[in-house]
C-alpha atoms as a PDB file:
ATOM      1  CA  MET A   1      13.753 -10.562  17.754  1.00  0.00           C
ATOM      2  CA  THR A   2      14.955  -8.441  14.849  1.00  0.00           C
ATOM      3  CA  LEU A   3      12.009  -6.605  13.356  1.00  0.00           C
ATOM      4  CA  ARG A   4      11.402  -7.037   9.634  1.00  0.00           C
ATOM      5  CA  THR A   5      10.765  -3.782   7.798  1.00  0.00           C
ATOM      6  CA  THR A   6       9.908  -4.671   4.169  1.00  0.00           C
ATOM      7  CA  LEU A   7       9.113  -8.311   3.365  1.00  0.00           C
ATOM      8  CA  ILE A   8       8.776 -11.526   5.331  1.00  0.00           C
ATOM      9  CA  ASP A   9       8.383 -15.041   3.943  1.00  0.00           C
ATOM     10  CA  VAL A  10       5.976 -17.769   5.033  1.00  0.00           C
ATOM     11  CA  GLU A  11       8.472 -19.782   7.065  1.00  0.00           C
ATOM     12  CA  GLU A  12       9.696 -16.721   8.937  1.00  0.00           C
ATOM     13  CA  LEU A  13       6.141 -15.777   9.848  1.00  0.00           C
ATOM     14  CA  ALA A  14       5.255 -19.323  10.881  1.00  0.00           C
ATOM     15  CA  ALA A  15       8.248 -19.357  13.250  1.00  0.00           C
ATOM     16  CA  LEU A  16       7.056 -16.308  15.215  1.00  0.00           C
ATOM     17  CA  ALA A  17       5.255 -16.859  18.509  1.00  0.00           C
ATOM     18  CA  PRO A  18       1.704 -15.410  18.691  1.00  0.00           C
ATOM     19  CA  ASP A  19       2.724 -12.793  21.269  1.00  0.00           C
ATOM     20  CA  GLU A  20       5.547 -11.571  19.002  1.00  0.00           C
ATOM     21  CA  VAL A  21       3.430 -10.568  16.022  1.00  0.00           C
ATOM     22  CA  LEU A  22       0.280  -8.728  14.991  1.00  0.00           C
ATOM     23  CA  ILE A  23      -0.986 -10.223  11.719  1.00  0.00           C
ATOM     24  CA  VAL A  24      -3.358  -8.161   9.573  1.00  0.00           C
ATOM     25  CA  ASP A  25      -5.426  -9.574   6.696  1.00  0.00           C
ATOM     26  CA  CYS A  26      -5.921  -6.831   4.098  1.00  0.00           C
ATOM     27  CA  ARG A  27      -7.840  -8.725   1.420  1.00  0.00           C
ATOM     28  CA  PHE A  28     -10.077  -6.364  -0.538  1.00  0.00           C
ATOM     29  CA  ASP A  29     -11.861  -6.470  -3.889  1.00  0.00           C
ATOM     30  CA  LEU A  30     -12.285  -3.062  -5.548  1.00  0.00           C
ATOM     31  CA  MET A  31     -15.151  -4.473  -7.623  1.00  0.00           C
ATOM     32  CA  ALA A  32     -16.978  -5.856  -4.558  1.00  0.00           C
ATOM     33  CA  PRO A  33     -16.157  -3.511  -1.652  1.00  0.00           C
ATOM     34  CA  GLY A  34     -19.447  -3.818   0.244  1.00  0.00           C
ATOM     35  CA  THR A  35     -21.595  -0.924   1.389  1.00  0.00           C
ATOM     36  CA  GLY A  36     -21.525  -1.092   5.167  1.00  0.00           C
ATOM     37  CA  GLN A  37     -21.710  -3.176   8.320  1.00  0.00           C
ATOM     38  CA  ARG A  38     -24.477  -5.455   7.031  1.00  0.00           C
ATOM     39  CA  ASP A  39     -23.053  -5.697   3.511  1.00  0.00           C
ATOM     40  CA  VAL A  40     -19.393  -6.535   3.936  1.00  0.00           C
ATOM     41  CA  GLY A  41     -17.144  -6.748   0.931  1.00  0.00           C
ATOM     42  CA  LYS A  42     -15.731  -9.861  -0.678  1.00  0.00           C
ATOM     43  CA  GLY A  43     -12.390  -9.441   1.068  1.00  0.00           C
ATOM     44  CA  GLU A  44     -13.974  -9.505   4.517  1.00  0.00           C
ATOM     45  CA  ARG A  45     -16.164 -12.479   3.602  1.00  0.00           C
ATOM     46  CA  ASP A  46     -13.085 -14.355   2.405  1.00  0.00           C
ATOM     47  CA  TYR A  47     -11.323 -13.456   5.655  1.00  0.00           C
ATOM     48  CA  ARG A  48     -14.128 -14.925   7.739  1.00  0.00           C
ATOM     49  CA  GLU A  49     -14.092 -18.109   5.684  1.00  0.00           C
ATOM     50  CA  GLY A  50     -10.392 -18.632   6.271  1.00  0.00           C
ATOM     51  CA  HIS A  51      -7.334 -16.639   7.347  1.00  0.00           C
ATOM     52  CA  ILE A  52      -3.925 -16.993   8.971  1.00  0.00           C
ATOM     53  CA  PRO A  53      -4.472 -17.903  12.649  1.00  0.00           C
ATOM     54  CA  GLY A  54      -4.704 -14.826  14.849  1.00  0.00           C
ATOM     55  CA  ALA A  55      -5.045 -12.344  11.976  1.00  0.00           C
ATOM     56  CA  VAL A  56      -7.307  -9.322  12.384  1.00  0.00           C
ATOM     57  CA  TYR A  57      -9.031  -7.784   9.370  1.00  0.00           C
ATOM     58  CA  ALA A  58      -8.298  -4.398   7.770  1.00  0.00           C
ATOM     59  CA  SER A  59     -10.708  -2.868   5.259  1.00  0.00           C
ATOM     60  CA  LEU A  60      -9.103  -0.665   2.619  1.00  0.00           C
ATOM     61  CA  ASP A  61     -12.178   1.575   2.589  1.00  0.00           C
ATOM     62  CA  ALA A  62     -13.034   1.668   6.305  1.00  0.00           C
ATOM     63  CA  ASP A  63      -9.662   1.309   8.068  1.00  0.00           C
ATOM     64  CA  LEU A  64      -6.945   2.379   5.614  1.00  0.00           C
ATOM     65  CA  SER A  65      -8.834   5.277   4.004  1.00  0.00           C
ATOM     66  CA  ASP A  66     -11.309   8.030   4.879  1.00  0.00           C
ATOM     67  CA  LEU A  67     -13.853   8.038   2.056  1.00  0.00           C
ATOM     68  CA  SER A  68     -15.623  11.053   3.582  1.00  0.00           C
ATOM     69  CA  ARG A  69     -12.695  13.190   2.377  1.00  0.00           C
ATOM     70  CA  LYS A  70     -13.181  12.484  -1.345  1.00  0.00           C
ATOM     71  CA  ALA A  71     -14.820  15.878  -1.805  1.00  0.00           C
ATOM     72  CA  GLU A  72     -11.554  17.512  -0.715  1.00  0.00           C
ATOM     73  CA  GLY A  73      -9.882  16.462  -3.974  1.00  0.00           C
ATOM     74  CA  LEU A  74      -7.810  13.804  -2.214  1.00  0.00           C
ATOM     75  CA  GLY A  75      -8.600  10.966  -4.602  1.00  0.00           C
ATOM     76  CA  ARG A  76     -10.671   7.802  -4.345  1.00  0.00           C
ATOM     77  CA  HIS A  77      -8.871   6.545  -1.233  1.00  0.00           C
ATOM     78  CA  PRO A  78      -7.970   9.576   0.907  1.00  0.00           C
ATOM     79  CA  LEU A  79      -5.650   8.902   3.810  1.00  0.00           C
ATOM     80  CA  PRO A  80      -7.344   8.302   7.171  1.00  0.00           C
ATOM     81  CA  ARG A  81      -7.027  10.942   9.842  1.00  0.00           C
ATOM     82  CA  GLU A  82      -4.531  10.357  12.646  1.00  0.00           C
ATOM     83  CA  GLU A  83      -7.207   9.896  15.306  1.00  0.00           C
ATOM     84  CA  ALA A  84      -9.144   7.362  13.239  1.00  0.00           C
ATOM     85  CA  PHE A  85      -6.042   5.324  12.368  1.00  0.00           C
ATOM     86  CA  SER A  86      -4.955   5.409  16.003  1.00  0.00           C
ATOM     87  CA  HIS A  87      -8.332   3.910  16.891  1.00  0.00           C
ATOM     88  CA  VAL A  88      -7.783   1.139  14.326  1.00  0.00           C
ATOM     89  CA  LEU A  89      -4.424   0.213  15.866  1.00  0.00           C
ATOM     90  CA  SER A  90      -6.007   0.372  19.322  1.00  0.00           C
ATOM     91  CA  ARG A  91      -8.777  -2.003  18.241  1.00  0.00           C
ATOM     92  CA  TRP A  92      -6.156  -4.430  16.954  1.00  0.00           C
ATOM     93  CA  GLY A  93      -4.364  -4.366  20.296  1.00  0.00           C
ATOM     94  CA  TRP A  94      -1.076  -3.144  18.847  1.00  0.00           C
ATOM     95  CA  ARG A  95       1.730  -2.412  21.268  1.00  0.00           C
ATOM     96  CA  GLU A  96       5.025  -0.708  20.529  1.00  0.00           C
ATOM     97  CA  GLY A  97       7.813  -3.086  19.550  1.00  0.00           C
ATOM     98  CA  THR A  98       5.498  -5.760  18.157  1.00  0.00           C
ATOM     99  CA  GLN A  99       6.251  -7.050  14.667  1.00  0.00           C
ATOM    100  CA  ILE A 100       3.357  -6.334  12.321  1.00  0.00           C
ATOM    101  CA  VAL A 101       2.832  -8.557   9.278  1.00  0.00           C
ATOM    102  CA  CYS A 102       0.213  -7.670   6.691  1.00  0.00           C
ATOM    103  CA  TYR A 103      -0.987  -9.700   3.732  1.00  0.00           C
ATOM    104  CA  ASP A 104      -3.718  -9.901   1.145  1.00  0.00           C
ATOM    105  CA  ALA A 105      -4.976 -12.230  -1.560  1.00  0.00           C
ATOM    106  CA  ALA A 106      -3.577 -10.582  -4.658  1.00  0.00           C
ATOM    107  CA  SER A 107      -0.100 -11.611  -5.693  1.00  0.00           C
ATOM    108  CA  GLY A 108       0.764  -7.927  -5.754  1.00  0.00           C
ATOM    109  CA  SER A 109      -0.039  -7.431  -2.043  1.00  0.00           C
ATOM    110  CA  LEU A 110      -1.663  -4.090  -2.873  1.00  0.00           C
ATOM    111  CA  ALA A 111      -3.774  -3.244   0.175  1.00  0.00           C
ATOM    112  CA  ALA A 112      -1.099  -4.806   2.381  1.00  0.00           C
ATOM    113  CA  ALA A 113       1.462  -2.431   0.866  1.00  0.00           C
ATOM    114  CA  ARG A 114      -0.894   0.466   1.661  1.00  0.00           C
ATOM    115  CA  LEU A 115      -1.041  -0.578   5.332  1.00  0.00           C
ATOM    116  CA  TRP A 116       2.752  -1.042   5.368  1.00  0.00           C
ATOM    117  CA  TRP A 117       3.173   2.517   4.120  1.00  0.00           C
ATOM    118  CA  LEU A 118       0.583   3.997   6.504  1.00  0.00           C
ATOM    119  CA  LEU A 119       2.385   2.454   9.460  1.00  0.00           C
ATOM    120  CA  ARG A 120       5.673   3.945   8.273  1.00  0.00           C
ATOM    121  CA  LEU A 121       3.895   7.296   7.973  1.00  0.00           C
ATOM    122  CA  ALA A 122       2.920   6.868  11.632  1.00  0.00           C
ATOM    123  CA  GLY A 123       6.534   6.187  12.641  1.00  0.00           C
ATOM    124  CA  ILE A 124       6.163   2.407  13.088  1.00  0.00           C
ATOM    125  CA  PRO A 125       9.120   0.695  11.370  1.00  0.00           C
ATOM    126  CA  GLY A 126       8.519  -2.907  12.426  1.00  0.00           C
ATOM    127  CA  VAL A 127       6.053  -3.839   9.691  1.00  0.00           C
ATOM    128  CA  ALA A 128       6.516  -6.269   6.825  1.00  0.00           C
ATOM    129  CA  VAL A 129       4.396  -7.568   3.954  1.00  0.00           C
ATOM    130  CA  LEU A 130       4.038 -11.333   3.610  1.00  0.00           C
ATOM    131  CA  ASP A 131       5.768 -12.183   0.352  1.00  0.00           C
ATOM    132  CA  GLY A 132       3.254 -13.991  -1.861  1.00  0.00           C
ATOM    133  CA  GLY A 133       0.331 -13.165   0.426  1.00  0.00           C
ATOM    134  CA  TYR A 134      -2.345 -15.567   1.564  1.00  0.00           C
ATOM    135  CA  PRO A 135      -1.883 -17.869  -1.462  1.00  0.00           C
ATOM    136  CA  ALA A 136       1.742 -18.470  -0.426  1.00  0.00           C
ATOM    137  CA  TRP A 137       0.653 -19.345   3.130  1.00  0.00           C
ATOM    138  CA  VAL A 138      -2.006 -21.795   1.961  1.00  0.00           C
ATOM    139  CA  GLY A 139       0.270 -23.187  -0.743  1.00  0.00           C
ATOM    140  CA  ALA A 140       2.868 -24.020   1.919  1.00  0.00           C
ATOM    141  CA  GLY A 141       0.292 -26.111   3.779  1.00  0.00           C
ATOM    142  CA  LYS A 142       0.159 -23.807   6.789  1.00  0.00           C
ATOM    143  CA  PRO A 143      -2.893 -23.820   9.106  1.00  0.00           C
ATOM    144  CA  VAL A 144      -5.856 -21.493   8.682  1.00  0.00           C
ATOM    145  CA  GLU A 145      -8.821 -20.588  10.880  1.00  0.00           C
ATOM    146  CA  SER A 146     -12.274 -19.114  10.238  1.00  0.00           C
ATOM    147  CA  GLY A 147     -14.419 -16.472  11.919  1.00  0.00           C
ATOM    148  CA  ASP A 148     -13.431 -13.119  13.397  1.00  0.00           C
ATOM    149  CA  VAL A 149     -10.459 -12.412  15.653  1.00  0.00           C
ATOM    150  CA  HIS A 150     -10.883  -9.918  18.497  1.00  0.00           C
ATOM    151  CA  ARG A 151      -7.825  -8.714  20.387  1.00  0.00           C
ATOM    152  CA  THR A 152      -7.771  -6.786  23.642  1.00  0.00           C
ATOM    153  CA  PRO A 153      -7.745  -3.059  22.780  1.00  0.00           C
ATOM    154  CA  ARG A 154      -4.828  -0.934  23.960  1.00  0.00           C
ATOM    155  CA  PRO A 155      -4.525   2.887  24.003  1.00  0.00           C
ATOM    156  CA  VAL A 156      -2.737   4.181  20.890  1.00  0.00           C
ATOM    157  CA  SER A 157      -2.033   7.745  19.783  1.00  0.00           C
ATOM    158  CA  LEU A 158      -0.242   8.138  16.463  1.00  0.00           C
ATOM    159  CA  HIS A 159       1.135  11.098  14.538  1.00  0.00           C
ATOM    160  CA  PHE A 160       1.652  11.142  10.763  1.00  0.00           C
ATOM    161  CA  ASP A 161       4.963  12.643   9.679  1.00  0.00           C
ATOM    162  CA  ALA A 162       3.521  13.716   6.339  1.00  0.00           C
ATOM    163  CA  SER A 163       6.363  16.103   5.469  1.00  0.00           C
ATOM    164  CA  LEU A 164       8.803  13.212   5.138  1.00  0.00           C
ATOM    165  CA  TYR A 165       6.669  10.769   3.227  1.00  0.00           C
ATOM    166  CA  THR A 166       3.927  12.529   1.262  1.00  0.00           C
ATOM    167  CA  VAL A 167       3.550  15.117  -1.487  1.00  0.00           C
ATOM    168  CA  ASP A 168       0.446  17.269  -2.037  1.00  0.00           C
ATOM    169  CA  HIS A 169      -0.925  18.832  -5.225  1.00  0.00           C
ATOM    170  CA  ALA A 170       0.905  22.141  -4.850  1.00  0.00           C
ATOM    171  CA  SER A 171       4.348  20.732  -4.037  1.00  0.00           C
ATOM    172  CA  LEU A 172       4.062  18.154  -6.811  1.00  0.00           C
ATOM    173  CA  ARG A 173       3.707  20.907  -9.399  1.00  0.00           C
ATOM    174  CA  ALA A 174       6.282  23.188  -7.759  1.00  0.00           C
ATOM    175  CA  ASP A 175       9.175  20.692  -7.529  1.00  0.00           C
ATOM    176  CA  PRO A 176      11.122  20.539 -10.817  1.00  0.00           C
ATOM    177  CA  GLU A 177      13.627  18.018  -9.432  1.00  0.00           C
ATOM    178  CA  ARG A 178      11.146  15.280  -8.593  1.00  0.00           C
ATOM    179  CA  LEU A 179      10.733  12.114 -10.658  1.00  0.00           C
ATOM    180  CA  LEU A 180       7.111  10.973 -10.730  1.00  0.00           C
ATOM    181  CA  LEU A 181       6.591   7.206 -11.163  1.00  0.00           C
ATOM    182  CA  ASP A 182       3.098   5.975 -12.088  1.00  0.00           C
ATOM    183  CA  ALA A 183       2.401   2.397 -10.943  1.00  0.00           C
ATOM    184  CA  ARG A 184      -0.681   1.796 -13.086  1.00  0.00           C
ATOM    185  CA  ALA A 185      -0.842  -0.648 -15.991  1.00  0.00           C
ATOM    186  CA  VAL A 186       0.454   0.661 -19.313  1.00  0.00           C
ATOM    187  CA  PRO A 187      -2.958   1.103 -21.038  1.00  0.00           C
ATOM    188  CA  ARG A 188      -4.268   3.262 -18.182  1.00  0.00           C
ATOM    189  CA  TYR A 189      -1.078   5.329 -18.063  1.00  0.00           C
ATOM    190  CA  ARG A 190      -1.323   5.940 -21.806  1.00  0.00           C
ATOM    191  CA  GLY A 191      -4.983   6.891 -21.541  1.00  0.00           C
ATOM    192  CA  GLU A 192      -6.099   4.084 -23.851  1.00  0.00           C
ATOM    193  CA  VAL A 193      -8.554   2.785 -21.234  1.00  0.00           C
ATOM    194  CA  GLU A 194      -9.839   4.156 -17.938  1.00  0.00           C
ATOM    195  CA  PRO A 195     -12.246   1.839 -16.117  1.00  0.00           C
ATOM    196  CA  ILE A 196     -12.522   3.810 -12.865  1.00  0.00           C
ATOM    197  CA  ASP A 197     -11.673   7.494 -13.101  1.00  0.00           C
ATOM    198  CA  PRO A 198     -13.510  10.063 -15.290  1.00  0.00           C
ATOM    199  CA  VAL A 199     -10.410  11.034 -17.290  1.00  0.00           C
ATOM    200  CA  GLY A 200      -7.700   8.839 -18.802  1.00  0.00           C
ATOM    201  CA  GLY A 201      -4.002   9.586 -19.202  1.00  0.00           C
ATOM    202  CA  HIS A 202      -1.196  10.592 -16.846  1.00  0.00           C
ATOM    203  CA  VAL A 203       0.365  13.574 -15.128  1.00  0.00           C
ATOM    204  CA  PRO A 204       2.666  15.380 -17.592  1.00  0.00           C
ATOM    205  CA  GLY A 205       6.257  14.289 -17.060  1.00  0.00           C
ATOM    206  CA  ALA A 206       5.408  11.100 -15.156  1.00  0.00           C
ATOM    207  CA  LEU A 207       7.176   7.872 -16.077  1.00  0.00           C
ATOM    208  CA  ASN A 208       5.414   4.521 -16.041  1.00  0.00           C
ATOM    209  CA  ARG A 209       6.617   1.713 -13.750  1.00  0.00           C
ATOM    210  CA  PRO A 210       3.744  -0.819 -13.487  1.00  0.00           C
ATOM    211  CA  PHE A 211       3.784  -2.418 -10.025  1.00  0.00           C
ATOM    212  CA  SER A 212       3.457  -5.846 -11.649  1.00  0.00           C
ATOM    213  CA  GLU A 213       7.069  -5.526 -12.803  1.00  0.00           C
ATOM    214  CA  ASN A 214       8.169  -5.933  -9.177  1.00  0.00           C
ATOM    215  CA  LEU A 215       6.989  -9.549  -9.126  1.00  0.00           C
ATOM    216  CA  ARG A 216       8.216 -12.913 -10.287  1.00  0.00           C
ATOM    217  CA  ASP A 217       5.968 -15.349 -12.133  1.00  0.00           C
ATOM    218  CA  ASP A 218       5.021 -17.024  -8.832  1.00  0.00           C
ATOM    219  CA  GLY A 219       3.637 -13.765  -7.413  1.00  0.00           C
ATOM    220  CA  ARG A 220       6.528 -13.145  -5.037  1.00  0.00           C
ATOM    221  CA  PHE A 221       8.798 -10.123  -5.188  1.00  0.00           C
ATOM    222  CA  LYS A 222      11.924 -10.233  -7.285  1.00  0.00           C
ATOM    223  CA  ARG A 223      15.240 -10.412  -5.428  1.00  0.00           C
ATOM    224  CA  ALA A 224      16.404  -7.148  -3.890  1.00  0.00           C
ATOM    225  CA  ASP A 225      19.436  -6.917  -6.182  1.00  0.00           C
ATOM    226  CA  VAL A 226      17.265  -7.392  -9.277  1.00  0.00           C
ATOM    227  CA  LEU A 227      14.839  -4.694  -8.164  1.00  0.00           C
ATOM    228  CA  HIS A 228      17.746  -2.375  -7.356  1.00  0.00           C
ATOM    229  CA  LYS A 229      19.121  -2.717 -10.885  1.00  0.00           C
ATOM    230  CA  GLU A 230      15.718  -2.255 -12.528  1.00  0.00           C
ATOM    231  CA  PHE A 231      14.783   0.830 -10.532  1.00  0.00           C
ATOM    232  CA  GLU A 232      18.206   2.396 -11.004  1.00  0.00           C
ATOM    233  CA  ALA A 233      17.651   2.116 -14.758  1.00  0.00           C
ATOM    234  CA  VAL A 234      14.394   4.067 -14.368  1.00  0.00           C
ATOM    235  CA  LEU A 235      15.842   6.643 -11.964  1.00  0.00           C
ATOM    236  CA  GLY A 236      18.808   7.555 -14.138  1.00  0.00           C
ATOM    237  CA  THR A 237      20.593  10.459 -12.442  1.00  0.00           C
ATOM    238  CA  HIS A 238      17.829  10.952  -9.876  1.00  0.00           C
ATOM    239  CA  SER A 239      18.343   9.898  -6.280  1.00  0.00           C
ATOM    240  CA  PRO A 240      15.688   7.791  -4.506  1.00  0.00           C
ATOM    241  CA  GLN A 241      14.781  10.905  -2.499  1.00  0.00           C
ATOM    242  CA  ASP A 242      13.740  12.607  -5.753  1.00  0.00           C
ATOM    243  CA  VAL A 243      11.151   9.904  -6.498  1.00  0.00           C
ATOM    244  CA  VAL A 244       7.440  10.453  -5.942  1.00  0.00           C
ATOM    245  CA  HIS A 245       5.109   7.492  -6.479  1.00  0.00           C
ATOM    246  CA  MET A 246       1.534   7.631  -7.742  1.00  0.00           C
ATOM    247  CA  CYS A 247      -1.152   5.357  -9.190  1.00  0.00           C
ATOM    248  CA  GLY A 248      -4.933   5.599  -9.459  1.00  0.00           C
ATOM    249  CA  SER A 249      -5.784   6.313  -5.824  1.00  0.00           C
ATOM    250  CA  GLY A 250      -2.568   6.012  -3.793  1.00  0.00           C
ATOM    251  CA  VAL A 251      -2.770   2.256  -3.133  1.00  0.00           C
ATOM    252  CA  THR A 252      -0.765   0.401  -5.800  1.00  0.00           C
ATOM    253  CA  ALA A 253       1.844   3.186  -5.704  1.00  0.00           C
ATOM    254  CA  CYS A 254       2.795   1.871  -2.256  1.00  0.00           C
ATOM    255  CA  HIS A 255       3.843  -1.349  -3.965  1.00  0.00           C
ATOM    256  CA  ASN A 256       6.545   0.461  -5.939  1.00  0.00           C
ATOM    257  CA  LEU A 257       7.618   2.308  -2.801  1.00  0.00           C
ATOM    258  CA  LEU A 258       7.873  -0.999  -0.929  1.00  0.00           C
ATOM    259  CA  ALA A 259       9.871  -2.540  -3.776  1.00  0.00           C
ATOM    260  CA  MET A 260      12.338   0.342  -3.747  1.00  0.00           C
ATOM    261  CA  GLU A 261      12.783   0.139   0.020  1.00  0.00           C
ATOM    262  CA  HIS A 262      13.319  -3.622  -0.220  1.00  0.00           C
ATOM    263  CA  ALA A 263      15.943  -2.937  -2.884  1.00  0.00           C
ATOM    264  CA  GLY A 264      17.801  -0.538  -0.584  1.00  0.00           C
ATOM    265  CA  LEU A 265      16.677   2.560  -2.502  1.00  0.00           C
ATOM    266  CA  THR A 266      15.300   4.473   0.458  1.00  0.00           C
ATOM    267  CA  GLY A 267      13.572   7.803   0.898  1.00  0.00           C
ATOM    268  CA  SER A 268      11.031   8.017  -1.934  1.00  0.00           C
ATOM    269  CA  ARG A 269       7.615   9.556  -1.239  1.00  0.00           C
ATOM    270  CA  LEU A 270       3.955   9.114  -2.145  1.00  0.00           C
ATOM    271  CA  TYR A 271       1.577  11.449  -3.978  1.00  0.00           C
ATOM    272  CA  ALA A 272      -1.382  10.026  -2.076  1.00  0.00           C
ATOM    273  CA  PRO A 273      -4.264  11.604  -4.091  1.00  0.00           C
ATOM    274  CA  SER A 274      -2.685  10.145  -7.238  1.00  0.00           C
ATOM    275  CA  TRP A 275      -4.481  10.218 -10.590  1.00  0.00           C
ATOM    276  CA  SER A 276      -8.015  10.359  -9.158  1.00  0.00           C
ATOM    277  CA  GLY A 277      -7.000  13.377  -7.075  1.00  0.00           C
ATOM    278  CA  TRP A 278      -5.128  15.046  -9.934  1.00  0.00           C
ATOM    279  CA  VAL A 279      -8.123  14.942 -12.295  1.00  0.00           C
ATOM    280  CA  SER A 280     -10.518  16.223  -9.629  1.00  0.00           C
ATOM    281  CA  ASP A 281      -9.465  19.689 -10.823  1.00  0.00           C
ATOM    282  CA  ALA A 282     -10.198  20.102 -14.535  1.00  0.00           C
ATOM    283  CA  SER A 283      -7.598  22.872 -14.826  1.00  0.00           C
ATOM    284  CA  ARG A 284      -4.721  20.452 -14.272  1.00  0.00           C
ATOM    285  CA  PRO A 285      -3.038  19.283 -17.487  1.00  0.00           C
ATOM    286  CA  VAL A 286      -3.339  15.716 -18.759  1.00  0.00           C
ATOM    287  CA  ALA A 287      -0.918  13.822 -20.984  1.00  0.00           C
ATOM    288  CA  LYS A 288      -1.611  10.746 -23.089  1.00  0.00           C
ATOM    289  CA  GLY A 289       0.504   8.251 -24.966  1.00  0.00           C
ATOM    290  CA  SER A 290       3.638   6.325 -24.093  1.00  0.00           C
ATOM    291  CA  GLU A 291       6.027   9.250 -23.734  1.00  0.00           C
ATOM    292  CA  PRO A 292       5.917  11.523 -20.686  1.00  0.00           C
ATOM    293  CA  GLY A 293       4.389  14.832 -21.696  1.00  0.00           C
END
């Protein structure tokens, strides 16, 4: 089996045998995240009510982030530590060479894109996001099941190759060649509204590429050639390796990174702390308006 590394469609996923794939449901509602084991968030409740057969559940807060690190200035969704993420993969029973497919409820596949990127950070290339997410699966009349899925744990030890894929505060400010792309909606980028973070606006010099522009009207990704043309227009003379993606907390930025990889524009990186991490230090400059400052 040829491993998929960016997107996979419903029919391709349905054709895979259960022992060929690890399916991960990443549904998560930022407005209803839950507070702990006894108060699970809306995404996990939805998962238990119905999910793709065999899918395990991934919580953006508990599995794909380490919220205890917020005080370190790493944004609202700091990256998990290697040991903790290794434990997550162990709990899911992942084994090397298995195709991983992740999905969520939103047409943008936001948390799923975060998991896709984390797995790449850990050196696992065989991971793809289900194009159109859970709505596409249900809309195609495919089967669903309810309850929790428990797989047999396997020992896993992962290492994040952060130097290749991430950018920290210091290197972001020190690199004059980089092109910073902000994936947030236009009003948040401009600083006209800010519903989550304490300060509105954007990092001086950043360009705005809302992640929603990667999608067609039906919630699926645009064709690779269309995305290639659109991103090239944004990049100008910059190479894909010059691009650093950001958003509010390092989640939706992964959507733009996924779109570029799908379009064949490889090698861009993520500023994981993103806007929430940037404004954690009041001495950092803030720009507002439609033009990069």
